[in-house]
mmCIF file of C-alpha atoms in Angstrom:
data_model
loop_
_atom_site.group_PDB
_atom_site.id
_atom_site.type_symbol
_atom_site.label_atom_id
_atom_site.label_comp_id
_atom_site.label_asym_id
_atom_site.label_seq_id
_atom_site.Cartn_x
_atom_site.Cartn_y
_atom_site.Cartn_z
ATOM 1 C CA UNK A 1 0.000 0.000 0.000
ATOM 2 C CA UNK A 2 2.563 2.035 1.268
ATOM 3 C CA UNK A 3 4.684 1.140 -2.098
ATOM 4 C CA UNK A 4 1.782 2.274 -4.420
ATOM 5 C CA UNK A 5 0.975 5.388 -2.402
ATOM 6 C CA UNK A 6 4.362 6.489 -2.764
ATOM 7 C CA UNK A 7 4.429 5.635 -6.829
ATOM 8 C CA UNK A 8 1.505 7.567 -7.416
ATOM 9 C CA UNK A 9 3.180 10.921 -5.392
ATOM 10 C CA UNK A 10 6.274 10.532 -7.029
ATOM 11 C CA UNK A 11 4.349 9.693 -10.696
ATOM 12 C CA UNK A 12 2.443 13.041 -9.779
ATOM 13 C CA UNK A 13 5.402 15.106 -8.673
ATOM 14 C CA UNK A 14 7.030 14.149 -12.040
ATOM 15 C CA UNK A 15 4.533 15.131 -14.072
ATOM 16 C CA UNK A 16 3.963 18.180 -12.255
ATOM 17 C CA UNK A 17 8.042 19.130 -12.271
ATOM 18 C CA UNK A 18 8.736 18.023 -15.711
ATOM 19 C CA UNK A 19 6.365 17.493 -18.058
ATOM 20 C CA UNK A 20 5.260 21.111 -19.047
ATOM 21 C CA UNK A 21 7.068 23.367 -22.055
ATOM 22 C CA UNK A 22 10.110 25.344 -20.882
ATOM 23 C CA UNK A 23 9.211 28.460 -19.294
ATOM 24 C CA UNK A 24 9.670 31.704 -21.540
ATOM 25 C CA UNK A 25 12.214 33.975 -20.518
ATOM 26 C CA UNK A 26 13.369 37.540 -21.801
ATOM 27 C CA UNK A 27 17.370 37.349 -22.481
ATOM 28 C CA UNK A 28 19.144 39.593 -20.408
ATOM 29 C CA UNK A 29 21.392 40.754 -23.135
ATOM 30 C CA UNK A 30 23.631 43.232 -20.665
ATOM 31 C CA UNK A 31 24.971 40.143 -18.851
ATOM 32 C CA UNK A 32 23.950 37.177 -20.800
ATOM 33 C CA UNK A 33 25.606 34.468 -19.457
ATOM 34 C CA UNK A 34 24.276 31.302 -21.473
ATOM 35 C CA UNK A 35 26.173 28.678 -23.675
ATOM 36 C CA UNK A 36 27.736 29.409 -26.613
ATOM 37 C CA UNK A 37 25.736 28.326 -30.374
ATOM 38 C CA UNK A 38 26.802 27.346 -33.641
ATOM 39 C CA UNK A 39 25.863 30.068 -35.303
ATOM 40 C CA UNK A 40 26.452 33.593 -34.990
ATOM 41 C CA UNK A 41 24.012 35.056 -32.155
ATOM 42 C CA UNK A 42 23.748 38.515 -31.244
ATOM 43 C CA UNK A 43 26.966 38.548 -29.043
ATOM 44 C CA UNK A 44 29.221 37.463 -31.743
ATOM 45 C CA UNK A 45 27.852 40.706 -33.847
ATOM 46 C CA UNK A 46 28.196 42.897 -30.578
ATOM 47 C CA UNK A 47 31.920 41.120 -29.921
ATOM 48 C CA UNK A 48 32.556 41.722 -33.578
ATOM 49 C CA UNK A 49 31.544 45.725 -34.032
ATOM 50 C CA UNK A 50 33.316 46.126 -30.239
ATOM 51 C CA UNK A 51 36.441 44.774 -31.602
ATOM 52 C CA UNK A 52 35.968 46.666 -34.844
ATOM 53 C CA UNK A 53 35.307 50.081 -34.035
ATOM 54 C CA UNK A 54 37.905 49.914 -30.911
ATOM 55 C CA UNK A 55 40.325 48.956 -33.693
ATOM 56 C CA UNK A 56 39.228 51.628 -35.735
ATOM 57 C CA UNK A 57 39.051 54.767 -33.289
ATOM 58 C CA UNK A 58 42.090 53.497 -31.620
ATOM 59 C CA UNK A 59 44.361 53.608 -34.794
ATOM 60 C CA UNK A 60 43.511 57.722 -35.050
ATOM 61 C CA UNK A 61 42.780 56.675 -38.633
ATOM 62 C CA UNK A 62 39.379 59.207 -37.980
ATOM 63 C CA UNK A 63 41.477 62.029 -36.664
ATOM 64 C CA UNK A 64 41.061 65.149 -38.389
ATOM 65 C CA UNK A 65 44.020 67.687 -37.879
ATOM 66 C CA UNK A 66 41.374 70.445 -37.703
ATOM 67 C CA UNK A 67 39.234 68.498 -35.231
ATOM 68 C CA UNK A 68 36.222 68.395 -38.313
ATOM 69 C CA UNK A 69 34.475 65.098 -39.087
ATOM 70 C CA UNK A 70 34.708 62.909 -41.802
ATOM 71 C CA UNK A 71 31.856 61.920 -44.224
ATOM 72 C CA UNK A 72 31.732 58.314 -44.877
ATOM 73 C CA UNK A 73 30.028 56.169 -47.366
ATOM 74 C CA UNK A 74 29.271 52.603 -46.532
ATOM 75 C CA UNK A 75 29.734 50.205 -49.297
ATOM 76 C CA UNK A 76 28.854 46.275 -49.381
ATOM 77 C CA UNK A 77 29.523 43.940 -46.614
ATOM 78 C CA UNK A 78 29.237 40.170 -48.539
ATOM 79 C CA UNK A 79 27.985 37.502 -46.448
ATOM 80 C CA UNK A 80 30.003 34.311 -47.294
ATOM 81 C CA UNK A 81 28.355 32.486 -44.749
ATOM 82 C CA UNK A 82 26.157 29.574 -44.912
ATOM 83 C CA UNK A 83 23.806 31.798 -42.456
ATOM 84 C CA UNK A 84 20.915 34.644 -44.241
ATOM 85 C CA UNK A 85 22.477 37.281 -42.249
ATOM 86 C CA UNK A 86 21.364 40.816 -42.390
ATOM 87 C CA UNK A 87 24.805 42.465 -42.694
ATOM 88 C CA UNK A 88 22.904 45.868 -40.802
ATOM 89 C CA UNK A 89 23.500 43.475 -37.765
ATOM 90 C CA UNK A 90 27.357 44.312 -38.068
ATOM 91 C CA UNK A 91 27.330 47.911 -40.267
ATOM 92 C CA UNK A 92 24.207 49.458 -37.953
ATOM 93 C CA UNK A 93 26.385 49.650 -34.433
ATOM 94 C CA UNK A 94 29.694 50.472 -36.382
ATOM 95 C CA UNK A 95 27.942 53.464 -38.337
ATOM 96 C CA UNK A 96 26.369 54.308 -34.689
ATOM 97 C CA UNK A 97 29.595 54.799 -32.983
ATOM 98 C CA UNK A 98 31.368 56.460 -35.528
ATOM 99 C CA UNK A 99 28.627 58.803 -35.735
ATOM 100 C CA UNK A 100 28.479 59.012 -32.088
ATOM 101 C CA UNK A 101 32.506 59.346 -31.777
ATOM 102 C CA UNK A 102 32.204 63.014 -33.364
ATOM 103 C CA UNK A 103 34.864 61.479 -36.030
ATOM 104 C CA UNK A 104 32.546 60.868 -38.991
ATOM 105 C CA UNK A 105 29.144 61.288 -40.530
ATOM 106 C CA UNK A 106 27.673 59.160 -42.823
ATOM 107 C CA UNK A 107 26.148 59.822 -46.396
ATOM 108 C CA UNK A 108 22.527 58.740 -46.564
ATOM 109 C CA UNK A 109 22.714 59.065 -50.396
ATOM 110 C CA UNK A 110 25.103 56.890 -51.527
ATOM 111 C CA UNK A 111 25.569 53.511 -51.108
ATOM 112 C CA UNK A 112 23.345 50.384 -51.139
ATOM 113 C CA UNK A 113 21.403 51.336 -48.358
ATOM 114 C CA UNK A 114 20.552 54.861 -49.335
ATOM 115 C CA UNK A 115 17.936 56.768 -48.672
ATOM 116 C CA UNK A 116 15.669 56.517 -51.058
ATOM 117 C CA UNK A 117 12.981 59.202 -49.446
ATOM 118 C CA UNK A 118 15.954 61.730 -49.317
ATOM 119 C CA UNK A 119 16.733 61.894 -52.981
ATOM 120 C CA UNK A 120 12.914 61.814 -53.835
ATOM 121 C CA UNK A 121 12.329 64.852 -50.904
ATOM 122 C CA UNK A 122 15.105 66.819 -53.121
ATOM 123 C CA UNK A 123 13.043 66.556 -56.617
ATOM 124 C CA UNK A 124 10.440 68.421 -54.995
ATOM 125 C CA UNK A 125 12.094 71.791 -56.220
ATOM 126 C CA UNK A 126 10.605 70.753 -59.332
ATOM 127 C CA UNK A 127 7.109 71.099 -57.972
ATOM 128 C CA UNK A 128 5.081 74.283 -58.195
ATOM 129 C CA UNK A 129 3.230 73.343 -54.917
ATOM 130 C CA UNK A 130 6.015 73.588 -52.791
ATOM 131 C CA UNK A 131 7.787 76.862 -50.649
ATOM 132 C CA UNK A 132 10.981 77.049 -53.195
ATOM 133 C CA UNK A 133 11.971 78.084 -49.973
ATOM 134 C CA UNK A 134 12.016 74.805 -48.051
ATOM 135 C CA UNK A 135 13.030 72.798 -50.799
ATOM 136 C CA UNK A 136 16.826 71.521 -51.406
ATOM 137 C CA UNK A 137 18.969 73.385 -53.676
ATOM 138 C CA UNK A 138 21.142 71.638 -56.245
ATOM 139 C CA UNK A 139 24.914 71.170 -55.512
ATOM 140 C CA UNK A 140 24.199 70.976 -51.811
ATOM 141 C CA UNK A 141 24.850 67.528 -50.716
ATOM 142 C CA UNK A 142 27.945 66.488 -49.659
ATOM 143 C CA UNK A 143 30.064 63.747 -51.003
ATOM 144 C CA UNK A 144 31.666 61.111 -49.076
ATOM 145 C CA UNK A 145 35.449 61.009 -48.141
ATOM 146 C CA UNK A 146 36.233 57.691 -47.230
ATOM 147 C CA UNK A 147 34.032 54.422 -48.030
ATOM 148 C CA UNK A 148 33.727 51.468 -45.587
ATOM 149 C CA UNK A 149 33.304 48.037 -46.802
ATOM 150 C CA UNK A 150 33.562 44.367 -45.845
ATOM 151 C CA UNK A 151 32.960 40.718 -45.448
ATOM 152 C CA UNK A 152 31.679 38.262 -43.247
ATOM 153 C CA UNK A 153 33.260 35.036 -44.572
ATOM 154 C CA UNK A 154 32.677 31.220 -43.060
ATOM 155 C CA UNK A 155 35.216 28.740 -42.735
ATOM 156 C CA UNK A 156 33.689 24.826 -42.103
ATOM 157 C CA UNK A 157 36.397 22.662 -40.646
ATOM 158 C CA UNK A 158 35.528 18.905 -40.241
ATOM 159 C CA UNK A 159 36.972 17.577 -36.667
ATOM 160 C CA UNK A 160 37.103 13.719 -35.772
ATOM 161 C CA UNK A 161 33.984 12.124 -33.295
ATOM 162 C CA UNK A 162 31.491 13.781 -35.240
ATOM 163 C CA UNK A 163 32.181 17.152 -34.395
ATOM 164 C CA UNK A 164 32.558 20.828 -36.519
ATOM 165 C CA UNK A 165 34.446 24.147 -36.220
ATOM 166 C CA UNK A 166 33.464 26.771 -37.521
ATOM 167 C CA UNK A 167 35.231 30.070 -38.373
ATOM 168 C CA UNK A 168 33.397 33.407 -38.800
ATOM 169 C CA UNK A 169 35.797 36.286 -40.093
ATOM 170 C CA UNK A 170 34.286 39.970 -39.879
ATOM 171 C CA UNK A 171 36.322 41.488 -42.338
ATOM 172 C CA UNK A 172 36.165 45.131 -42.801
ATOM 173 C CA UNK A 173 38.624 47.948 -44.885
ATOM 174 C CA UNK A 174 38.314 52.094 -44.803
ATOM 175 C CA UNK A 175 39.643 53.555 -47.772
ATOM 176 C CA UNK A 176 40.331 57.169 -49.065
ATOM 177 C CA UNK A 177 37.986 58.086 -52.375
ATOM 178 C CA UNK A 178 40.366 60.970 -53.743
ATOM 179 C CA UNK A 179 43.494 58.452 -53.608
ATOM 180 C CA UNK A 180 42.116 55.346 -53.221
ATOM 181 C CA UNK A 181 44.572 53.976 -50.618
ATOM 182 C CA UNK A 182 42.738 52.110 -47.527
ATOM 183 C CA UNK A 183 43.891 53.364 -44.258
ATOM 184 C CA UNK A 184 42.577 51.257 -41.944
ATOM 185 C CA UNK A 185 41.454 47.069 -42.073
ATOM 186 C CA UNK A 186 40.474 44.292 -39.203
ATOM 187 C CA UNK A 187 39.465 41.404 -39.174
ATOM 188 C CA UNK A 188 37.705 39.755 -35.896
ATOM 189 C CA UNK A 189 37.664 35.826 -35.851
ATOM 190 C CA UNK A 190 34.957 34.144 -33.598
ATOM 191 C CA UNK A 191 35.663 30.156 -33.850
ATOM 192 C CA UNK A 192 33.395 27.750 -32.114
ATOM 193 C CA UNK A 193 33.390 23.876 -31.856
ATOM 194 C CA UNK A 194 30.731 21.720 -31.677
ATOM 195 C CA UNK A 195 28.847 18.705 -32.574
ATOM 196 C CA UNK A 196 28.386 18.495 -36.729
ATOM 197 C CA UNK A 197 24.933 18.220 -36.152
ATOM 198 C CA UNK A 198 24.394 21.643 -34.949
ATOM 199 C CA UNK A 199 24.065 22.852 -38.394
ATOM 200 C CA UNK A 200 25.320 26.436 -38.645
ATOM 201 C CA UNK A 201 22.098 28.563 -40.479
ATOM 202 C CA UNK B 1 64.438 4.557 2.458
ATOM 203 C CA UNK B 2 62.030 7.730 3.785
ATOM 204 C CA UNK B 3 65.094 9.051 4.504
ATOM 205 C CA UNK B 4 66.409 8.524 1.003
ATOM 206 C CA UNK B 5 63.175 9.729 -0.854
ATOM 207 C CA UNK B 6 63.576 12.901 1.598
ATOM 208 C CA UNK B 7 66.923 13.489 -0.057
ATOM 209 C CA UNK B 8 65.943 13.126 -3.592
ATOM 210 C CA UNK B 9 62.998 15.345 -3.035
ATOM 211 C CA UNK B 10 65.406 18.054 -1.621
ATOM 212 C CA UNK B 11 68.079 17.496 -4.387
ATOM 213 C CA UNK B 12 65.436 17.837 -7.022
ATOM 214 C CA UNK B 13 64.332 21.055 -5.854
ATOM 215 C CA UNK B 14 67.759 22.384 -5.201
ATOM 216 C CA UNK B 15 68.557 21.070 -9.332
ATOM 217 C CA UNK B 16 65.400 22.599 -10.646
ATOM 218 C CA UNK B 17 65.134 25.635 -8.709
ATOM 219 C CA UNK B 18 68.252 26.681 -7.559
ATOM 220 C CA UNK B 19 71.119 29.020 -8.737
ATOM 221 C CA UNK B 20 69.736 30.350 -12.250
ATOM 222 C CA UNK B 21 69.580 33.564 -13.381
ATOM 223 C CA UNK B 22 66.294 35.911 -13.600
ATOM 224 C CA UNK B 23 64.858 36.042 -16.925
ATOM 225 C CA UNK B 24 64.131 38.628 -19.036
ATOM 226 C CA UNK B 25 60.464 39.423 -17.445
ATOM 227 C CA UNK B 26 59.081 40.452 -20.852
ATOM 228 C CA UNK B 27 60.294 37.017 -22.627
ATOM 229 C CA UNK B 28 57.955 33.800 -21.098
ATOM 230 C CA UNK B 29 59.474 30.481 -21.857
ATOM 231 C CA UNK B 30 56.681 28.329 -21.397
ATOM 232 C CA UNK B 31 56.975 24.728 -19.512
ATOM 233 C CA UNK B 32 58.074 21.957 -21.506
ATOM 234 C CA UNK B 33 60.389 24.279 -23.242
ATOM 235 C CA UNK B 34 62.093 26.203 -20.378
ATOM 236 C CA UNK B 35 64.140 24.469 -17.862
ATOM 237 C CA UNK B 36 62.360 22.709 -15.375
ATOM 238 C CA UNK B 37 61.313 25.313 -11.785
ATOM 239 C CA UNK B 38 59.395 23.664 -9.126
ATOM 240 C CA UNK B 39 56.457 24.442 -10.736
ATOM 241 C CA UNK B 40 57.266 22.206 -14.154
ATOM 242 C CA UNK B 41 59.334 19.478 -12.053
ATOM 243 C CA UNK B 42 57.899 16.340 -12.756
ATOM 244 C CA UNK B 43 58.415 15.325 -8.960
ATOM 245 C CA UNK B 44 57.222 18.623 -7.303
ATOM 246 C CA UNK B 45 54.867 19.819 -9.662
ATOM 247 C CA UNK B 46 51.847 18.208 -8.378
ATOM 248 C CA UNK B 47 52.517 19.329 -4.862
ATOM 249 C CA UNK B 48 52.983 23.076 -6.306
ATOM 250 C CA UNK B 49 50.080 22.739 -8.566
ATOM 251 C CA UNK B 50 47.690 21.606 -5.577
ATOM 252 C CA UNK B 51 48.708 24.027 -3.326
ATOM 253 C CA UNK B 52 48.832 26.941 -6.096
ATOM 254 C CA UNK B 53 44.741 25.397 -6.681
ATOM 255 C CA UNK B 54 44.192 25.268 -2.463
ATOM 256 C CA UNK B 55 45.723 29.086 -1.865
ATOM 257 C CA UNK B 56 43.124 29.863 -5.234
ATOM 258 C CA UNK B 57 45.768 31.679 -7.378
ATOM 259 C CA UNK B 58 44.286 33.374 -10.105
ATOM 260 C CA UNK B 59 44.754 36.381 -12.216
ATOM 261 C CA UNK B 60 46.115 39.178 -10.467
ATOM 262 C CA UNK B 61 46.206 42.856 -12.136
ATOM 263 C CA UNK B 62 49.529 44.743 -12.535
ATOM 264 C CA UNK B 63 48.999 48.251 -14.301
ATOM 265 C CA UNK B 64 46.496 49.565 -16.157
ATOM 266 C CA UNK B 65 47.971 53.034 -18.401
ATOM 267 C CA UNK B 66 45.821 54.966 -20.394
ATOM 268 C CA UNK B 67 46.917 57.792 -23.319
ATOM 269 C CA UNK B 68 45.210 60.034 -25.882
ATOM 270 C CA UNK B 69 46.298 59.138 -29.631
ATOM 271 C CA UNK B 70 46.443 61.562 -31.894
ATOM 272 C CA UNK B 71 42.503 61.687 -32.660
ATOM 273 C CA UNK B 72 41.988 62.350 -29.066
ATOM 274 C CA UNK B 73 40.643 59.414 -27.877
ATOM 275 C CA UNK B 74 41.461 57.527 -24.837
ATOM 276 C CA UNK B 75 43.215 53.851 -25.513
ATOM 277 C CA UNK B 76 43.200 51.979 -22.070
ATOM 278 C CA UNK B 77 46.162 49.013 -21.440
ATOM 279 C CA UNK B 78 45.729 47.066 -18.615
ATOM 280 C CA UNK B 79 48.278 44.178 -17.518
ATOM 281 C CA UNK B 80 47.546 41.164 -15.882
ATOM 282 C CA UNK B 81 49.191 38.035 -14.675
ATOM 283 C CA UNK B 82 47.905 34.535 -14.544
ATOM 284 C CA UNK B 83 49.435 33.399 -10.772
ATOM 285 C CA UNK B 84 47.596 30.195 -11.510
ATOM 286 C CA UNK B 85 49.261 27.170 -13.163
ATOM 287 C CA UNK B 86 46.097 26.838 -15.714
ATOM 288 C CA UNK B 87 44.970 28.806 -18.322
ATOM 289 C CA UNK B 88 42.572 31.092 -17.186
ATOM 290 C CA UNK B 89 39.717 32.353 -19.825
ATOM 291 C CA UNK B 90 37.538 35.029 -18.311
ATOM 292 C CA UNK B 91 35.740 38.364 -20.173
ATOM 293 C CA UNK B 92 36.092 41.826 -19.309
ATOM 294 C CA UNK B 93 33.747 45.079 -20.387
ATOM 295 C CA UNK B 94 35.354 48.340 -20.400
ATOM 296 C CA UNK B 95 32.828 51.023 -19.526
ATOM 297 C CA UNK B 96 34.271 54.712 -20.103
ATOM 298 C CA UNK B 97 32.762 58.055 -18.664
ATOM 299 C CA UNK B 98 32.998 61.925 -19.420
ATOM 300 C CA UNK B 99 33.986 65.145 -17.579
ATOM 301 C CA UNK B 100 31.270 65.138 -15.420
ATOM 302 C CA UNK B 101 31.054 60.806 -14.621
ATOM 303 C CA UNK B 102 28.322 60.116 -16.836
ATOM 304 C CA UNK B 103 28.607 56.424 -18.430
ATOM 305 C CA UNK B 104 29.025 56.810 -22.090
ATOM 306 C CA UNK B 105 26.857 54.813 -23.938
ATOM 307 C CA UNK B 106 28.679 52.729 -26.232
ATOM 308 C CA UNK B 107 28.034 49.471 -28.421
ATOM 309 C CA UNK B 108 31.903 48.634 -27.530
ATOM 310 C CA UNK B 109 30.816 48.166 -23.898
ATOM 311 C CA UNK B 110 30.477 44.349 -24.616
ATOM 312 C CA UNK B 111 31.717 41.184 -22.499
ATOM 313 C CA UNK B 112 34.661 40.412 -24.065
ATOM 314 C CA UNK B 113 36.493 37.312 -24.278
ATOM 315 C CA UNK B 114 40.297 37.194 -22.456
ATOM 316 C CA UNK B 115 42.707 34.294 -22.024
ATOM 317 C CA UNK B 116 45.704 33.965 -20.647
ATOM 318 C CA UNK B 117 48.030 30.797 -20.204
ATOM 319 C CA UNK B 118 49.336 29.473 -17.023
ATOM 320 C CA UNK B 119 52.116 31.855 -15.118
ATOM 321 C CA UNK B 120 51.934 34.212 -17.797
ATOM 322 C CA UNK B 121 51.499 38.473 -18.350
ATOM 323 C CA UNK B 122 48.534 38.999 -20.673
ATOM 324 C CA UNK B 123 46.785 42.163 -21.932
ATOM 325 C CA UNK B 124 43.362 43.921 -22.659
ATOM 326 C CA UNK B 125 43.494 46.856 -24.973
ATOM 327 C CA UNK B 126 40.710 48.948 -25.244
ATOM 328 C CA UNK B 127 39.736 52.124 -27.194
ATOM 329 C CA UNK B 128 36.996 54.872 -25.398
ATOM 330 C CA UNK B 129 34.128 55.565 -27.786
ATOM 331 C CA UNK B 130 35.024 59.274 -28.270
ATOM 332 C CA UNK B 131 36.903 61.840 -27.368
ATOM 333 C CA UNK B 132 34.659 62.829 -24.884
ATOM 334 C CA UNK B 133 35.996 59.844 -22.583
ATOM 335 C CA UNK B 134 38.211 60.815 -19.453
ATOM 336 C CA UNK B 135 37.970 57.702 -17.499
ATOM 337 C CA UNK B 136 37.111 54.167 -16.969
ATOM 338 C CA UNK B 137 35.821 51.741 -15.321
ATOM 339 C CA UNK B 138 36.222 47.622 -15.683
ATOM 340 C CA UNK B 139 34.545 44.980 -14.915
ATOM 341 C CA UNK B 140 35.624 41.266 -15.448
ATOM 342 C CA UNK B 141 33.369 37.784 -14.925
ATOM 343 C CA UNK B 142 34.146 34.156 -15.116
ATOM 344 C CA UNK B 143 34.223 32.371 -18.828
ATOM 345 C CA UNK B 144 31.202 30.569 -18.984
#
């Protein structure tokens, strides 16, 4: 009696303790302290633009003698990775610090990701129903100085007892548009190693 | 025979530990390569290593140094030694405030990954996010 009694708690208890979905929690990306993945997650592209921009502001390549800022254009970042990565993920926090080091501003005209709006805002000198006034005047925009561009490239390297590394390379270059020359290029490697199941997409 | 294991004990240590020069402290010959110390001796080591584990030697920070390059921002070195036997892996996040204390808010204010092999100097360079930057302040946290 006892015996049975004691099944059914502990049969209860388990299916009480264990038997639900996993609770859903908000990730507490300031201190995140879980496992690493397979595939890039949030903190590589945060370790990544860290790296990146440190690199960057740290070499003085931004330094104007007369203290002004720069005006930057960013070009293409490839993704060579097996992953459908949105490349902002990397370009979106370097453009933010730059712009938020005092050391460059970025064109919102050129590029791939230009704005669109912006260049259709400036036709509207054409148009008789706008204040000549508060429209744009031609020869007003500014070009861009220096480009940025870059790469995020994947490197799949089989490992004995079914297991994987995997190399992600942030690759990015600054280069002078009068001359041509880059000034400044990193590249951040985040490697992990895991089982080849974990399939990295 | 206690007596004789005594000896060789003592005789290792004085062979291994005994009567060499100081190194160059910027050059770190690694064990296996260097000569054996106590630390690498193949009859002390474990007796070092244990009580280097029970005393809980870890990394220990010698100087941190910061400048202004030529941009004006603030680059931050801070050196470190590994006291422990091990490699130690930890991360560190570099926060950096103005004139008036303020925490700037920066995407570079990231855990960071660090690693340093066993008796060894290691070192975190860091950049501030703009000129604005006077000071810092680090924090560090076990690898997980």
């Amino acid at each position: 009696m006892k015996t049975k009694l004691f099944s059914i708690i502990l049969f209860a208890g388990l299916l009480i303790a264990g038997c639900g979905e996993p609770a859903t929690t908000n990730i507490d990306t300031t201190n995140d302290s879980a496992g690493a993945v397979m595939s890039l997650d949030y903190r590589d592209f945060d370790q990544a633009a860290s790296k990146m921009v440190q690199s960057l502001l740290g070499s003085g390549r931004l330094g104007k003698s007369d203290g002004s800022r720069y005006v930057l254009a960013t070009g293409r970042i490839l993704n060579n990775t097996t992953q459908r990565i949105d490349t902002d993920q990397l370009m979106l926090k370097v453009r933010r610090e730059i712009t938020n080091s005092g050391q460059g501003v970025f064109s919102a005209v050129v590029g791939p990701g230009s704005d669109k709006t912006l260049l259709e805002t400036r036709e509207l000198r054409e148009s008789d129903e706008f204040d000549t006034s508060t429209t744009a005047e031609k020869r007003t925009l500014i070009a861009p100085e220096l480009t940025i561009q870059g790469k995020i490239h994947q490197v799949i390297v089989p490992l004995a007892r079914n297991r994987q590394q995997v190399e992600y390379y942030f690759q990015l270059e600054l280069s002078e548009v009068k001359t041509g020359l880059t000034y400044w290029q990193e590249e951040v490697l985040v490697g992990k190693r895991g089982s080849d199941k974990s399939v990295p997409w | 025979m206690k007596k004789l294991g005594l000896f060789l004990i003592v005789m290792t240590i004085l062979a291994s530990g005994c009567g060499k020069k100081q190194q160059d402290p910027r050059i770190k010959v690694q064990e296996g390569v260097a000569s054996d110390t106590f630390g690498s001796n193949i009859v002390t080591k474990p007796v070092i290593h244990a009580f280097s584990a029970l005393v809980g030697d870890r990394i220990e920070v010698t100087q941190a140094v910061t400048r202004r390059n030529n941009a004006g921002i603030t680059e931050l070195q801070v050196e470190f030694r590994n006291k422990s036997f091990n490699t130690e892996r930890f991360q560190y996040k570099v926060e950096w405030v103005d004139a008036d204390g303020f925490v700037i808010d920066s995407k570079t204010s990231v855990w960071l990954p660090a690693s340093v092999p066993g008796k060894s100097n290691g070192t975190i360079i860091a950049a501030a996010p703009s000129a604005k930057a006077v000071d810092f302040r680090m924090n560090t946290r076990n690898q997980e």
